[in-house]
Coordinates of C-alpha atoms in Angstrom, one line a residue:
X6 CA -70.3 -8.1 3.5
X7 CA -66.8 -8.3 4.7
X8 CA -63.7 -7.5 2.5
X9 CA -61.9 -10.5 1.2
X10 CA -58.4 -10.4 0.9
X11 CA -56.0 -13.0 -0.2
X12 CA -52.1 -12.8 0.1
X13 CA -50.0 -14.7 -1.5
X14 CA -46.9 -15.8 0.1
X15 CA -43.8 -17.9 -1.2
X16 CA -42.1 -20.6 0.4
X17 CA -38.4 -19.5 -0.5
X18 CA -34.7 -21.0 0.8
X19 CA -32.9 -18.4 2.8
X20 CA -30.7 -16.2 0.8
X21 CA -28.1 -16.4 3.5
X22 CA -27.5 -20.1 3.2
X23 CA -25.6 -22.3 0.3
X24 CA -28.3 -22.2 -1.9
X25 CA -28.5 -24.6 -5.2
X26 CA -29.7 -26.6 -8.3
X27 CA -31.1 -30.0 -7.3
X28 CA -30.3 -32.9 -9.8
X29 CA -33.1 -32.3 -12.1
X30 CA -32.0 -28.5 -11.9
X31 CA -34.8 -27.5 -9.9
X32 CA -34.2 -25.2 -6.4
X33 CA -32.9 -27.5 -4.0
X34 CA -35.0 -26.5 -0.8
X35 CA -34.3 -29.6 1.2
X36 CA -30.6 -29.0 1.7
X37 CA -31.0 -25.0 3.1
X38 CA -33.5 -23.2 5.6
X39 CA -36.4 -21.7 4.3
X40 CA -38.2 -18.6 5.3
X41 CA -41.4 -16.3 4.1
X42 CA -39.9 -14.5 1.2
X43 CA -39.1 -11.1 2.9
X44 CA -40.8 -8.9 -0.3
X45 CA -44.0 -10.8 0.5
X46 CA -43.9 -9.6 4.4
X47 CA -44.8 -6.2 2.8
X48 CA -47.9 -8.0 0.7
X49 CA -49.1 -9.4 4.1
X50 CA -48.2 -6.2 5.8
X51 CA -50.4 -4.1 3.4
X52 CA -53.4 -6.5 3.4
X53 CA -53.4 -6.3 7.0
X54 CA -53.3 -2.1 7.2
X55 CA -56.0 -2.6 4.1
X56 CA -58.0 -4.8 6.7
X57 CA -57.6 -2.3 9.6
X58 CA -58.6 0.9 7.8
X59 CA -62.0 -0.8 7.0
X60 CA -65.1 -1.7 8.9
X61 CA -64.8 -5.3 7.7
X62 CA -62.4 -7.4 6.3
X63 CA -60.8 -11.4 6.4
X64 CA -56.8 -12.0 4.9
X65 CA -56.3 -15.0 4.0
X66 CA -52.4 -16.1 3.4
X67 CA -52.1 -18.7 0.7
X68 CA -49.2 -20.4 -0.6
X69 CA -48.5 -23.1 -2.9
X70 CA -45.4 -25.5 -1.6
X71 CA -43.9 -28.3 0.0
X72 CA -45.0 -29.7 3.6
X73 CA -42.9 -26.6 4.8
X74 CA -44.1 -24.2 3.2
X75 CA -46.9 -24.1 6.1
X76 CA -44.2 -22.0 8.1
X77 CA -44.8 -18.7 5.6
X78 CA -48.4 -19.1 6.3
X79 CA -47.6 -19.3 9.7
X80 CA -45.9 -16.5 10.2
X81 CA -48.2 -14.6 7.9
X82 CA -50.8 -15.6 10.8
X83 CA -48.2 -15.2 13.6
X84 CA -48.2 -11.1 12.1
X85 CA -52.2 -10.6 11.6
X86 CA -53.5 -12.6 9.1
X87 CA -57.0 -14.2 9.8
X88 CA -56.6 -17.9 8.2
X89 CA -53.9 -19.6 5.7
X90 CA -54.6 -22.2 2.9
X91 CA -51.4 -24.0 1.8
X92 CA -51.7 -25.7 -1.8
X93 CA -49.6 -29.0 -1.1
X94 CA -48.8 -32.2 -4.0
X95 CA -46.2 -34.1 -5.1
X96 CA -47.2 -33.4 -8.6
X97 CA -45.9 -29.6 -8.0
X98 CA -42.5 -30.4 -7.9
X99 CA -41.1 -28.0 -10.3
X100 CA -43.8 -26.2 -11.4
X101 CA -42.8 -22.7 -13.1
X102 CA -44.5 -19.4 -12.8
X103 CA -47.3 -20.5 -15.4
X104 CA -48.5 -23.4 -13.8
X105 CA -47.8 -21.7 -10.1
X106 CA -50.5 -18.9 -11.4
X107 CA -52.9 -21.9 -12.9
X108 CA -52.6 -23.2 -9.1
X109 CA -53.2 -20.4 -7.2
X110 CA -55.8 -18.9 -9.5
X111 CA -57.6 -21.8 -8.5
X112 CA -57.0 -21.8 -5.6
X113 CA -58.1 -17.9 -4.8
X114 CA -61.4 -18.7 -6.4
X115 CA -62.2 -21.7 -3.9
X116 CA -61.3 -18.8 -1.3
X117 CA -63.2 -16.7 -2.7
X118 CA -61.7 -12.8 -3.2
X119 CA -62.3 -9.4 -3.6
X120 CA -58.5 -8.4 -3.7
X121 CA -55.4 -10.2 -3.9
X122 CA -52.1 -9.3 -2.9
X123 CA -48.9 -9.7 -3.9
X124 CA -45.4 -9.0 -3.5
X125 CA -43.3 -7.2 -6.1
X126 CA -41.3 -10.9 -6.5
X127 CA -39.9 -14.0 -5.2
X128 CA -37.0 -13.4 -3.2
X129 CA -35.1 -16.7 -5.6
X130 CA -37.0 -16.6 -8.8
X131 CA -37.4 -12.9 -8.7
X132 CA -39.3 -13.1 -11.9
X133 CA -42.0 -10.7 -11.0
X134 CA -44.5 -11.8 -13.4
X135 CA -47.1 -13.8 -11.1
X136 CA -49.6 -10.9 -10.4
X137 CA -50.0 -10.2 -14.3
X138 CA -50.6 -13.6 -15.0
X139 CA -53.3 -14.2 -12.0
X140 CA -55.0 -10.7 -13.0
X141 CA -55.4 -12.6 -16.7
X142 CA -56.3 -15.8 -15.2
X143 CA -59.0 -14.3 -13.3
X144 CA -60.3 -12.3 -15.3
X145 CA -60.3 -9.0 -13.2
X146 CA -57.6 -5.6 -13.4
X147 CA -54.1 -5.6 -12.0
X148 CA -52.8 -2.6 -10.3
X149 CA -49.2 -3.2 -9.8
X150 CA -45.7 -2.2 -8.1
X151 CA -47.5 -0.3 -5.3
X152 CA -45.6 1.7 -2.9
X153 CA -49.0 3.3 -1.8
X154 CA -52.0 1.0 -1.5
X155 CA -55.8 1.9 0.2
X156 CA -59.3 0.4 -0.5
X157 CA -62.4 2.1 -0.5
X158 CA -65.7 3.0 -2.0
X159 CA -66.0 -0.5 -4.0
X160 CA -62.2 0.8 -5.4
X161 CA -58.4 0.2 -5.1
X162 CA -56.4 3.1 -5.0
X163 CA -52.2 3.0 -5.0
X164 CA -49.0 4.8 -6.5
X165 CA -46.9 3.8 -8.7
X166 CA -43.4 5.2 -8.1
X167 CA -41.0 5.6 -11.3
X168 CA -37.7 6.9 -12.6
X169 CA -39.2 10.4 -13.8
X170 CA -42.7 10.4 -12.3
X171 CA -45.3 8.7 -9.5
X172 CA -48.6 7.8 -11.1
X173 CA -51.8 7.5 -9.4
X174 CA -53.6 4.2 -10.1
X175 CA -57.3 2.7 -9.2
X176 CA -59.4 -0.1 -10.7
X177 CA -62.8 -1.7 -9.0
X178 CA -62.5 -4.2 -7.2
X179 CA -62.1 -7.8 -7.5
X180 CA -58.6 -6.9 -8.8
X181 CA -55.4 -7.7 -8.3
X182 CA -52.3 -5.5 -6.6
X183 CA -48.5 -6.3 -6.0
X184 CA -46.8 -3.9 -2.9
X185 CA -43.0 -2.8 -3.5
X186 CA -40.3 -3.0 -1.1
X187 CA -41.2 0.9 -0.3
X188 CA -44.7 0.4 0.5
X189 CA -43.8 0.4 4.2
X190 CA -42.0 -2.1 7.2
X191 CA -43.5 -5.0 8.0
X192 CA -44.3 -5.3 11.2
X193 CA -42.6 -8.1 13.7
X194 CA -45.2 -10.9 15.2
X195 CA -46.0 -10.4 19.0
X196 CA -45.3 -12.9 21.3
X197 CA -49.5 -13.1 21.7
X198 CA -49.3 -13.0 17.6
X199 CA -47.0 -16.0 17.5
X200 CA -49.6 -17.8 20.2
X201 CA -52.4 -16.9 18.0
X202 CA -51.2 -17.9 15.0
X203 CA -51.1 -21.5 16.3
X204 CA -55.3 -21.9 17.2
X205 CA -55.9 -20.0 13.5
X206 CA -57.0 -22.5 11.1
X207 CA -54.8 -23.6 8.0
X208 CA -57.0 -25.7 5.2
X209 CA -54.7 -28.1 2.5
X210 CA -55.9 -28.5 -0.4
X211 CA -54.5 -30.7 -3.4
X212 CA -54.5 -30.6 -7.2
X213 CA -57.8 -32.7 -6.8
X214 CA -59.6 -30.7 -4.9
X215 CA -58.8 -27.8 -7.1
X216 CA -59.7 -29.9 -10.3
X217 CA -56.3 -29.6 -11.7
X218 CA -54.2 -32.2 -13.9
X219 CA -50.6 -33.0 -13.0
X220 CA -50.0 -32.8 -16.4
X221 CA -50.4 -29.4 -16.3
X222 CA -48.1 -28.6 -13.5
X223 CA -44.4 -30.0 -12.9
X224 CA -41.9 -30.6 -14.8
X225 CA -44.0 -32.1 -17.3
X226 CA -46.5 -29.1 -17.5
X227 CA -43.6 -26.4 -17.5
X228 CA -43.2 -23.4 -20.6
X229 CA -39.7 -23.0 -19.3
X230 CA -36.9 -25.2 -17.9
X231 CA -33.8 -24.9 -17.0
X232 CA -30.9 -26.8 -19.5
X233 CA -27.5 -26.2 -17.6
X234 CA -26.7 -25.0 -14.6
X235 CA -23.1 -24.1 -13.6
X236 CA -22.1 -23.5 -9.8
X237 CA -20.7 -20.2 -9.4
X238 CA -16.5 -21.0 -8.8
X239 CA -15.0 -20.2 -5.3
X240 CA -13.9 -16.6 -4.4
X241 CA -10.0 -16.0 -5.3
X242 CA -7.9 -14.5 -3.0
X243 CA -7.6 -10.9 -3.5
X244 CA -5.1 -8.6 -4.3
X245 CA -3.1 -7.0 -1.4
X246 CA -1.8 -3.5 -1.8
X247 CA 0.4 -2.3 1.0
X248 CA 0.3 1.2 1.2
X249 CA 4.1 3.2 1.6
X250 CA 2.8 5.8 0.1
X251 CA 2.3 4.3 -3.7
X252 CA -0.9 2.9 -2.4
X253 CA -3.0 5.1 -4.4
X254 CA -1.7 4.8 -7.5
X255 CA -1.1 1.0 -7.0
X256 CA -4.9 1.0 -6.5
X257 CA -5.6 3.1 -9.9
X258 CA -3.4 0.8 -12.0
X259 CA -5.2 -2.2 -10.6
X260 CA -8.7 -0.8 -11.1
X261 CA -7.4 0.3 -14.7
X262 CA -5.9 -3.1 -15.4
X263 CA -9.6 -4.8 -14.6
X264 CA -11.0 -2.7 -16.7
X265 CA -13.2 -0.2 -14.2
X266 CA -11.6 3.1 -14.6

């Protein structure tokens, strides 16, 4: 029986553009580009050395999102991945990190799984909490901040790099992982990957099919909101120091003056 992986992906808007709060104080992705969150490339990246180091294997890319959010699958694909299911309703809109794990809980056991892989966070809510709460939600270990990742003999293996110390980890599978951003490059989809990608198939599914309520999503279905949001002010102009020969100490007094000396 082949391996089953399932990656999950994120839908996030690029941290290069003007990103912001929508009126109900949710992300606004409709006003700025959105790309695969860069620390899940390293998810898909693993899952696809996972899938080549063993005899058998299938990754699946998921994602939970927005009609656009089919582009991180996509480029999932484009890289390696096998298929991509994309979890698409209006009744998601702003769904928090409880309700995202309720969704794609569900949506991993339609797939059907023996590991699941994640990135260390979100690249905008960089909570990093969404692999602990699937583990719970499924019911199976968690094994998680990787920078080393392997499967074999029924097991997941991986380190855990720290401060002081690196640990050595396993649990049997079905279990859960999350890769760091030092678990290794991810690699850049082929021209022939991008062609692929486009014949590889891509299933939608809704909060029906994965006998969800909407009360339990959304805004309405959310542990945590958001109250206030302020926009950051505009940069100041900055302080010039013309250097005739006072510039260093001109530069201390400044620095002691803010405070950071």
């Amino acid at each position: 029986m082949s391996l089953r992986i399932v990656v999950c992906v994120k839908y996030v808007p690029d941290a290069t553009g003007d990103r912001r709060f929508a009126e109900d104080l949710t992300t606004d992705r409709e006003s700025v580009d959105g790309l695969l969150s860069e620390l899940d490339e390293y998810a898909v990246e693993q899952a696809l050395q996972i899938s080549e180091a063993v005899d058998d294997a299938e990754v699946t890319v998921l994602t939970v999102g927005p009609e656009d959010a089919r582009d991180a699958v996509r480029k999932a694909l484009s890289m390696g991945a096998d298929k991509g299911v994309h979890v698409e309703d209006d009744d998601l809109h702003g769904t928090d990190a409880m309700g995202t794990s309720l969704v794609l809980a569900k949506a991993i056991e339609h797939i059907g799984y023996d590991l699941v892989v994640c990135g260390m966070a979100s690249t905008d809510g960089t909570m990093g909490v969404l692999p602990a709460m699937l583990a719970e939600r499924l019911g199976v270990p968690q094994v998680t901040l990787l920078s080393e990742v392997s499967v074999a003999d029924g097991k997941v293996t991986g380190r855990r790099d720290g401060d002081a110390a690196s640990e050595q980890l396993e649990a049997a599978l079905p279990a859960v992982v999350s890769v760091t951003d030092l678990s290794g490059e991810a690699r850049y989809p082929s021209f022939k990957g991008i062609m692929a990608a486009k014949k590889k198939p891509v299933e939608t599914l809704d909060l029906d099919d994965l006998g969800i309520e909407a009360e339990e999503v959304g805004l309405a279905g959310a542990w945590t909101a958001v109250d206030e949001a302020t926009a950051r002010p505009p940069r100041t102009q900055g302080t010039i120091v013309t250097d005739e020969g006072e510039g260093g100490k001109q530069l201390a007094e400044f620095l002691a003056a803010q405070k950071l000396l």
